[in-house]
Short mmCIF file of C-alpha atoms in Angstrom, two decimals:
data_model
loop_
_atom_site.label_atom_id
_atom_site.label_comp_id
_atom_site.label_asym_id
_atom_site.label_seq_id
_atom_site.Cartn_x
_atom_site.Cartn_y
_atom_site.Cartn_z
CA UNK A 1 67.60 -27.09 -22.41
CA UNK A 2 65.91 -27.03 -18.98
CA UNK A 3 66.89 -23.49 -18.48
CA UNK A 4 65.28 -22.44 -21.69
CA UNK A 5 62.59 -24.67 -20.95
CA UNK A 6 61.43 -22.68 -17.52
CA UNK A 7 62.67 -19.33 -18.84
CA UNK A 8 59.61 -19.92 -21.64
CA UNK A 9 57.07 -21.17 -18.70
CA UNK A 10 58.12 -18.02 -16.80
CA UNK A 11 57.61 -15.86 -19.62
CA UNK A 12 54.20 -17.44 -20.51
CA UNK A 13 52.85 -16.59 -16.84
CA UNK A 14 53.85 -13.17 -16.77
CA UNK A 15 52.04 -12.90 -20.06
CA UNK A 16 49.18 -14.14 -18.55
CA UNK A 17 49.23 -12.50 -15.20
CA UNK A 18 49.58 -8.93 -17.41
CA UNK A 19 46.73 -10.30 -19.86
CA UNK A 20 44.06 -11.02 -17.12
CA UNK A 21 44.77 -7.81 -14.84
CA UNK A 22 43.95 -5.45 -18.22
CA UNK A 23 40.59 -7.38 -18.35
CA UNK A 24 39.91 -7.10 -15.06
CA UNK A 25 40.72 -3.27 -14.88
CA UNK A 26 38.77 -3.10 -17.95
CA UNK A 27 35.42 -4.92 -16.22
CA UNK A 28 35.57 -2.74 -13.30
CA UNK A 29 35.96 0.18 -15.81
CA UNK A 30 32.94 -0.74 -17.48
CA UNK A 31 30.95 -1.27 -14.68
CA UNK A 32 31.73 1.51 -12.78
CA UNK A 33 30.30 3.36 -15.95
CA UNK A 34 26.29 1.43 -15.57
CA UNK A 35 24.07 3.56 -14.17
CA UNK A 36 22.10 1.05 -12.30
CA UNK A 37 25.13 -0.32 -10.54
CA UNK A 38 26.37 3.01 -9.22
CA UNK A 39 27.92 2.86 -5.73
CA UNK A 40 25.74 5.68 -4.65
CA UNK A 41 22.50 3.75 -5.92
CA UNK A 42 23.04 0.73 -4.12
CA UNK A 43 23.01 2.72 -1.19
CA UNK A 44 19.53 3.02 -1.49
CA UNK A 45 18.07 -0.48 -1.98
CA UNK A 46 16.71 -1.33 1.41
CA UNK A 47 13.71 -0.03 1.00
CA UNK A 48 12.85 -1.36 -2.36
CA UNK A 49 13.05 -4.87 -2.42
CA UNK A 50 10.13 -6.94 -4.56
CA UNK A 51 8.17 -7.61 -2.07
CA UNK A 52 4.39 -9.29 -2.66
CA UNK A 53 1.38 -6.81 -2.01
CA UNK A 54 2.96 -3.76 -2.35
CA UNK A 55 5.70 -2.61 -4.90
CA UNK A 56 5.64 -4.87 -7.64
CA UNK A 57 7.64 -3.42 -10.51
CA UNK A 58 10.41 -0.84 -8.69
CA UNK A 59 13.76 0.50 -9.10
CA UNK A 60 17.07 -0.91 -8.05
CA UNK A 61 17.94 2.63 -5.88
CA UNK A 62 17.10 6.01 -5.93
CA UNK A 63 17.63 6.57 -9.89
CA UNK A 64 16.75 3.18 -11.13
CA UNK A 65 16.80 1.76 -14.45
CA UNK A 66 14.47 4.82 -15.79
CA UNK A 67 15.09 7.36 -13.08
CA UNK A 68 12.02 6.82 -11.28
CA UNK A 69 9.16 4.28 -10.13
CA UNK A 70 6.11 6.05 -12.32
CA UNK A 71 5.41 8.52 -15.10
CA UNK A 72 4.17 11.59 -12.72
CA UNK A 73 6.63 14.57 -12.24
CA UNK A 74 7.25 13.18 -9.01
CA UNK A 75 6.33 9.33 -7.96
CA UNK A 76 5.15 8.45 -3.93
CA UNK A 77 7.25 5.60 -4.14
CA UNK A 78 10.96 7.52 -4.90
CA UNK A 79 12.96 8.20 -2.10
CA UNK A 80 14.66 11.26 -1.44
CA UNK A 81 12.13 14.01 -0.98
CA UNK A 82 11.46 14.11 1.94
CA UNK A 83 14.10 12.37 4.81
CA UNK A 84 11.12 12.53 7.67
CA UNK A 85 8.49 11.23 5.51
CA UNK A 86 11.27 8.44 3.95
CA UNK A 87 11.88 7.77 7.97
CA UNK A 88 7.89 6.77 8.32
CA UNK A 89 7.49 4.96 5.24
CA UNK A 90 7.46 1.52 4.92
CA UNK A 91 6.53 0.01 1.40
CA UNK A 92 6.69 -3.96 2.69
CA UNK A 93 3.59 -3.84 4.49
CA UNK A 94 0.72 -4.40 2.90
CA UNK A 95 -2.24 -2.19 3.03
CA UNK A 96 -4.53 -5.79 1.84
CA UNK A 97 -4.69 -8.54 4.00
CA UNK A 98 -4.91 -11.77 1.89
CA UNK A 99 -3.93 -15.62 1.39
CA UNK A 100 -0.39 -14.66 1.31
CA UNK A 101 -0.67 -12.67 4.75
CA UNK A 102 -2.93 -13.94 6.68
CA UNK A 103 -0.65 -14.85 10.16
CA UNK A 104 -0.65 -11.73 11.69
CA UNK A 105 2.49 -10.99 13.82
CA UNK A 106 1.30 -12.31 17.64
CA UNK A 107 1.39 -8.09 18.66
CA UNK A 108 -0.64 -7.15 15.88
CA UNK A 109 -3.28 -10.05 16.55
CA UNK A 110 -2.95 -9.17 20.03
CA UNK A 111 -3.55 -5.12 19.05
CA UNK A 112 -6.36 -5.92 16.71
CA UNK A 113 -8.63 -7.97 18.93
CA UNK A 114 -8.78 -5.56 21.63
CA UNK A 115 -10.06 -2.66 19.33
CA UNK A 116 -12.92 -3.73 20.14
CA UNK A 117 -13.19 -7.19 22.52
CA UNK A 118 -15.37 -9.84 21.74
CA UNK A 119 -17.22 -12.35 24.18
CA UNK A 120 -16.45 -15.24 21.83
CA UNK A 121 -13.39 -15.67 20.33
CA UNK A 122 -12.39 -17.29 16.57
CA UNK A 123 -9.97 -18.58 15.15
CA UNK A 124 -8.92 -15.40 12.81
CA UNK A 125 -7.50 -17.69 10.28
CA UNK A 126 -10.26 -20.19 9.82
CA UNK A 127 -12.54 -16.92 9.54
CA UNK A 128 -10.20 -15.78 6.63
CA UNK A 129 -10.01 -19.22 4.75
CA UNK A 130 -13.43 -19.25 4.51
CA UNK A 131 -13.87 -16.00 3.77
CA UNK A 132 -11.41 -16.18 0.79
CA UNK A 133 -13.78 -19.11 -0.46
CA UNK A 134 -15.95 -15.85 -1.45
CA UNK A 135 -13.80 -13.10 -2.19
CA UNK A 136 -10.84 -13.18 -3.94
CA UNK A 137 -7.81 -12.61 -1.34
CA UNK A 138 -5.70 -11.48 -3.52
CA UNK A 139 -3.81 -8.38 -3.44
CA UNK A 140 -4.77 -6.13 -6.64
CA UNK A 141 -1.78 -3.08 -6.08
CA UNK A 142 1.33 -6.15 -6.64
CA UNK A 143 2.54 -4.86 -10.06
CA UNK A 144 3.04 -1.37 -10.50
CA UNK A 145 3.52 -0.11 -14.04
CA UNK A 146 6.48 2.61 -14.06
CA UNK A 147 5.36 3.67 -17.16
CA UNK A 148 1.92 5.09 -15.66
CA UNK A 149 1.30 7.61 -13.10
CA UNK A 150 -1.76 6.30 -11.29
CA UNK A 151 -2.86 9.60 -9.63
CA UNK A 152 -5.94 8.68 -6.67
CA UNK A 153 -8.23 11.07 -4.91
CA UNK A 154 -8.99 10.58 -1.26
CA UNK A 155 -12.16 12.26 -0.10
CA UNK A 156 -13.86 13.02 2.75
CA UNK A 157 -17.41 13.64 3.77
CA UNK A 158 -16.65 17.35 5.81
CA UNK A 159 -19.91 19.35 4.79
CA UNK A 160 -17.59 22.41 4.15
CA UNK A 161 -16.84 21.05 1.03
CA UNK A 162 -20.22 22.06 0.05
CA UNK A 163 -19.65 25.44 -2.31
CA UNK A 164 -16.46 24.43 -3.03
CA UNK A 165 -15.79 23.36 -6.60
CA UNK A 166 -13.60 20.69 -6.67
CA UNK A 167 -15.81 17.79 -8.28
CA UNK A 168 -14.38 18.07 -11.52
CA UNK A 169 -10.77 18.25 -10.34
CA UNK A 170 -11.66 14.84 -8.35
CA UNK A 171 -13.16 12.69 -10.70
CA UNK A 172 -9.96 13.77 -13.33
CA UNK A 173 -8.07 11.00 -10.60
CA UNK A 174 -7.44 7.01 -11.74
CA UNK A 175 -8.57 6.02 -8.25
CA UNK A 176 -11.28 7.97 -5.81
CA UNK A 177 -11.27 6.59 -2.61
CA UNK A 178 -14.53 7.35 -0.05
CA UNK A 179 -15.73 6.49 3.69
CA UNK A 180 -18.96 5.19 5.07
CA UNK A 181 -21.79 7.09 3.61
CA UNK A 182 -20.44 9.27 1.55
CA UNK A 183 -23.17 11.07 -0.07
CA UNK A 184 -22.19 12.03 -3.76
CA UNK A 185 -25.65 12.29 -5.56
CA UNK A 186 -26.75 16.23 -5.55
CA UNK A 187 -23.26 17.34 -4.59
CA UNK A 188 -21.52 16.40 -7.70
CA UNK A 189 -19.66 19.45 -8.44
CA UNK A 190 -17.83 19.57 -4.71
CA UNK A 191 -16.98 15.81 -4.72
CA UNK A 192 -16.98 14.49 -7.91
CA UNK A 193 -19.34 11.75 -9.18
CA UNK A 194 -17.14 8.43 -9.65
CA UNK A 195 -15.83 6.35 -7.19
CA UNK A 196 -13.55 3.37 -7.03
CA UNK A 197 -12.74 2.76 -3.47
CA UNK A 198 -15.25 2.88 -0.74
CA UNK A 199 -13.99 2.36 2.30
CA UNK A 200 -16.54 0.92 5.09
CA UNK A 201 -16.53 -1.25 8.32
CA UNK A 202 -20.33 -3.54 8.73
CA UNK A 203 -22.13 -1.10 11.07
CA UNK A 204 -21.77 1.48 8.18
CA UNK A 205 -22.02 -0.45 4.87
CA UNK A 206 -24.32 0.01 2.10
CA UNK A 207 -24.71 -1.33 -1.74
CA UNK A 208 -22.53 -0.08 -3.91
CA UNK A 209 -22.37 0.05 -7.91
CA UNK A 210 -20.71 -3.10 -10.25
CA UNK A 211 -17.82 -1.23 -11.31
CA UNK A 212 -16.93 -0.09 -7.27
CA UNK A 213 -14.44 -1.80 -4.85
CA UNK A 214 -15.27 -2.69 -1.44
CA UNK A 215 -13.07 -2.21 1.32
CA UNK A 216 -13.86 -4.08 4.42
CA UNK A 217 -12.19 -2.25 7.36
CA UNK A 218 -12.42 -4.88 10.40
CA UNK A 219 -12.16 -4.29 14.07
CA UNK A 220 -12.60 -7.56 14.68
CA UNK A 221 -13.19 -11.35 13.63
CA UNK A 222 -16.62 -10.86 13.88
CA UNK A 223 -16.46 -8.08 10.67
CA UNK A 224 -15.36 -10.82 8.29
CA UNK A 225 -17.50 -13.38 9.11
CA UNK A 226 -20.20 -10.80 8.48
CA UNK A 227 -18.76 -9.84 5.17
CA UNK A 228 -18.88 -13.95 4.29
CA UNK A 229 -22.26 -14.07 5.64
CA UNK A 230 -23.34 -10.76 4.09
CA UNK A 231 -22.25 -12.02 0.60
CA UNK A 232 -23.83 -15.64 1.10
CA UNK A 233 -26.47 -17.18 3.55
CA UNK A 234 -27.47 -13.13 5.38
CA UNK A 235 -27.33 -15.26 8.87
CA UNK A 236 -25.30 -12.14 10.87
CA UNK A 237 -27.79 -9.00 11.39
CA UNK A 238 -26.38 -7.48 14.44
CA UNK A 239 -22.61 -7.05 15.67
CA UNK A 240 -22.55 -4.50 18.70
CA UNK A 241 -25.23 -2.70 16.29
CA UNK A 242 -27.41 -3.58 13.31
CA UNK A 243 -25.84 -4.37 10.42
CA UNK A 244 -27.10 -5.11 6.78
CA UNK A 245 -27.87 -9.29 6.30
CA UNK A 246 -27.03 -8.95 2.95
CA UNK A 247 -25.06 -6.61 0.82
CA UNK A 248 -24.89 -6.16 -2.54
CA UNK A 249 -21.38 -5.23 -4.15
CA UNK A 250 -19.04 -6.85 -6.92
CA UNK A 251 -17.60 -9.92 -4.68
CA UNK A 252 -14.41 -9.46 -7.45
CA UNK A 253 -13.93 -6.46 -6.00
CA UNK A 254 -13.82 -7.04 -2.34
CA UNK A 255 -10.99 -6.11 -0.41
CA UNK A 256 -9.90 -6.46 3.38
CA UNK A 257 -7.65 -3.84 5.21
CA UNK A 258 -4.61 -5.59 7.06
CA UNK A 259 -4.46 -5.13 10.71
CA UNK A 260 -0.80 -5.23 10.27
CA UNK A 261 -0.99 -1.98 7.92
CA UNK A 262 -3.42 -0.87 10.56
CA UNK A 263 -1.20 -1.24 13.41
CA UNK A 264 1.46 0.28 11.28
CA UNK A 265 -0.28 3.55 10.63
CA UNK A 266 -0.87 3.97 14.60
CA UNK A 267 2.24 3.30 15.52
CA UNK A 268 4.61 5.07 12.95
CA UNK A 269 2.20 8.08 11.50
CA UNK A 270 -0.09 9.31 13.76
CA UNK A 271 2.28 7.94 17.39
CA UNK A 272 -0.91 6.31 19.31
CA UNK A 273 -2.71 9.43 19.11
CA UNK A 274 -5.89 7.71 20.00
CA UNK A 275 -7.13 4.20 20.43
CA UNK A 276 -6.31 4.19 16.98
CA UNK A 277 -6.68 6.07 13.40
CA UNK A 278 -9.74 7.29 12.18
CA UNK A 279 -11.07 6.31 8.72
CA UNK A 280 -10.05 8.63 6.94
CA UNK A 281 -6.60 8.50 8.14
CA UNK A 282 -6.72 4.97 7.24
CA UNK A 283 -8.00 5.44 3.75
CA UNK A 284 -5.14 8.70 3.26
CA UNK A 285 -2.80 5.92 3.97
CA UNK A 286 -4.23 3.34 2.01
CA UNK A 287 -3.36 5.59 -0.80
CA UNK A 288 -0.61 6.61 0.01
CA UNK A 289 0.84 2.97 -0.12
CA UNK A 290 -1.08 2.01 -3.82
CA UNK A 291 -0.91 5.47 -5.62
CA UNK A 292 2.09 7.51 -7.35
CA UNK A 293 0.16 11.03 -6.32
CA UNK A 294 -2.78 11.17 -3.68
CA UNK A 295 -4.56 14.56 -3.61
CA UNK A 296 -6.96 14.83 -0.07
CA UNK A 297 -10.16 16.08 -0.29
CA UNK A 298 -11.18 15.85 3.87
CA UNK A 299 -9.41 18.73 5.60
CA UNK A 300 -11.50 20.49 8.14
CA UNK A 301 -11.70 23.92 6.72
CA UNK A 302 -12.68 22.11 2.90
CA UNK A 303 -9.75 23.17 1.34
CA UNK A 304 -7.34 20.16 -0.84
CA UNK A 305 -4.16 19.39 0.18
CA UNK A 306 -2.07 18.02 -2.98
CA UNK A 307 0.07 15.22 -1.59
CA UNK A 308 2.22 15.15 -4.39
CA UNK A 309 5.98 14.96 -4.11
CA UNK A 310 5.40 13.46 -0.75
CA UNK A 311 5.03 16.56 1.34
CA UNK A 312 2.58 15.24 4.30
CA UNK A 313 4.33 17.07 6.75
CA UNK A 314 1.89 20.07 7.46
CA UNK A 315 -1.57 16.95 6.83
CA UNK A 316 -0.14 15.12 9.91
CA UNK A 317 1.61 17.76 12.44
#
């Protein structure tokens, strides 16, 4: 009786052993089979992790759930392209400095504040918390919809754009970024006539339209507590130059460039060429970071350079 007793216990495991290693090879089987668990996806998930302020809705690796990151033929955010521009680009920093990244690594603080050196120093995040008492703070680019294909314009103020055409071809873009001045009135068919983005630091500010976003780009604390002041009491007129007391734009619609992203740009894109980038090398990037397709409207010779399908090779060498 005890013989038959652990024959039938020994049969009953080896039934069981044989039962669970089919479902197992079976699992594997069918997982092996999901697209978005490929091995050779994973591979490629370092550099798309949800992070806050920059890629909001993304892909798990290079194909994704849907292939890609955005509805264009070809999406900014998609690896693959291009292995030197992939080798520059960084999606976790954030070209918006708000509430959520205000401590500024201790190089970039120390980077930022000697752009251009101030007598009196501030506390930079005091400046900020008040600041964000005004303005939102909030970083408008965190969700990304990868059923749209926002397609932005960057465009620069080069004269030999004049005779050239391409207004109507700029305001067909979801987002037109500009710098400074930026004259647009009379020279409508060469630059277009809308804008979304204006990019600006204090000593070159002016009002801008309702619908418009400001983009404060500071060189130092003293920028954003003009932008507070600016916006509330008009106390700041001068900086190292005159500046405007009080400006009138959409306070909604206010945005601050991170120093980090600054720093960033300087030392990954353009390798310290300079004290550090110009505007419009700033605002390229900018886009670059927020858009799916960026076409450039600021060569030298007036001619556009489509950035789309990542190719910014021959724009930066």
């Amino acid at each position: 009786m005890k013989c038959s007793l652990r024959v039938w216990f020994l049969s009953v495991a080896f039934l069981l052993v044989f039962i669970m290693s089919l479902l197992f090879t079976y699992s594997h089987h069918s997982m092996a089979t999901l697209p978005y668990l490929d091995s050779g996806a994973l591979g490629g998930t370092h550099r798309v992790k949800l992070v806050p302020g920059y890629t909001g809705l993304q892909r798990l690796g290079k194909e994704g759930l849907s292939g890609k990151s955005c509805a264009c033929s070809r999406c900014m955010g998609d690896a693959g392209t291009s292995d030197w521009f992939d080798s520059h680009f960084d999606s976790n920093i954030s070209p918006v400095w708000t509430r959520d990244n205000m401590n500024l690594p201790p190089d970039v603080q120390r980077w930022w504040m000697m752009l251009q050196p101030q007598f009196k120093s501030h506390n930079t995040n005091e400046v900020l918390e008040k600041l964000f008492q005004i303005v939102p703070g909030e970083n408008p680019y965190r969700f990304r919809d990868p059923q749209q294909c926002r397609r932005c314009a960057v465009v620069g103020n080069s004269g030999n754009l004049r005779g050239s055409g391409y207004g109507q071809d700029v305001d067909s873009h979801n987002f037109i970024m500009r710098m400074n001045q930026a004259p647009t009135v009379g020279f409508e068919k060469d630059v277009g006539s809308r804008t979304t983005h204006h990019f600006m630091y204090p000593e070159s500010a002016k009002n801008l339209p309702a619908n418009v976003s400001f983009v404060l780009v500071p060189f130092k604390a003293l920028d954003l507590m003009w932008i507070a002041s600016a916006l509330s009491t008009g106390q700041i007129r001068f900086t190292y130059a005159p500046v405007k007391s009080f400006l009138r734009v959409d306070k909604e619609k206010v945005q601050i460039y991170n120093p980090a992203f600054f720093k960033y740009i300087h030392d990954r894109w353009t390798e310290h060429h300079g004290r550090y980038p110009s505007t419009g090398m700033l605002v390229l990037f900018f886009a670059l970071h927020v858009c799916d397709e960026v076409g450039s409207w600021c060569q030298s010779r007036g001619e556009v350079t489509e950035l789309q399908n990542r190719e910014t090779e021959p724009l930066l060498s």
